[in-house]
XYZ file of C-alpha atoms in Angstrom:
48
model
C -42.948 11.159 -53.416
C -40.257 9.674 -51.278
C -37.561 7.604 -52.905
C -35.969 4.415 -51.356
C -32.741 6.114 -50.425
C -34.612 8.477 -48.152
C -36.248 5.672 -46.359
C -33.019 3.681 -46.088
C -31.278 6.722 -44.574
C -34.041 6.973 -41.939
C -33.849 3.189 -41.084
C -30.077 3.283 -40.791
C -29.470 6.381 -38.692
C -29.669 6.523 -34.930
C -30.420 10.219 -34.852
C -33.824 10.069 -36.616
C -34.552 13.636 -36.064
C -31.757 14.717 -38.451
C -32.943 12.568 -41.403
C -34.362 13.921 -44.702
C -37.585 11.956 -44.098
C -38.310 13.830 -40.843
C -37.452 17.073 -42.512
C -39.790 16.327 -45.450
C -42.620 15.141 -43.065
C -42.307 18.615 -41.226
C -42.550 20.484 -44.578
C -45.373 18.547 -46.136
C -48.802 17.394 -44.909
C -48.607 14.028 -46.806
C -45.772 11.913 -48.108
C -46.084 8.999 -50.651
C -43.944 6.229 -51.850
C -44.272 4.198 -55.062
C -45.018 0.600 -55.257
C -41.543 0.036 -56.539
C -40.130 1.787 -53.530
C -42.291 -0.302 -51.285
C -41.050 -3.510 -52.965
C -37.432 -2.334 -52.618
C -37.750 -1.550 -48.928
C -39.614 -4.727 -48.198
C -37.261 -6.863 -50.210
C -34.301 -5.314 -48.390
C -35.888 -5.839 -44.931
C -36.298 -9.545 -44.989
C -33.625 -12.115 -45.001
C -32.639 -13.408 -48.487
């Protein structure tokens, strides 16, 4: 299960290939996020 900070790291970095999310996706067949992580990412992605 991927946490919010892993997704934020991916969204912020310009060199996507060196992010933990890419590393994890290469190591595992499937990745998942919780509904809380989905909410946190979505809430941070839209203007307040």
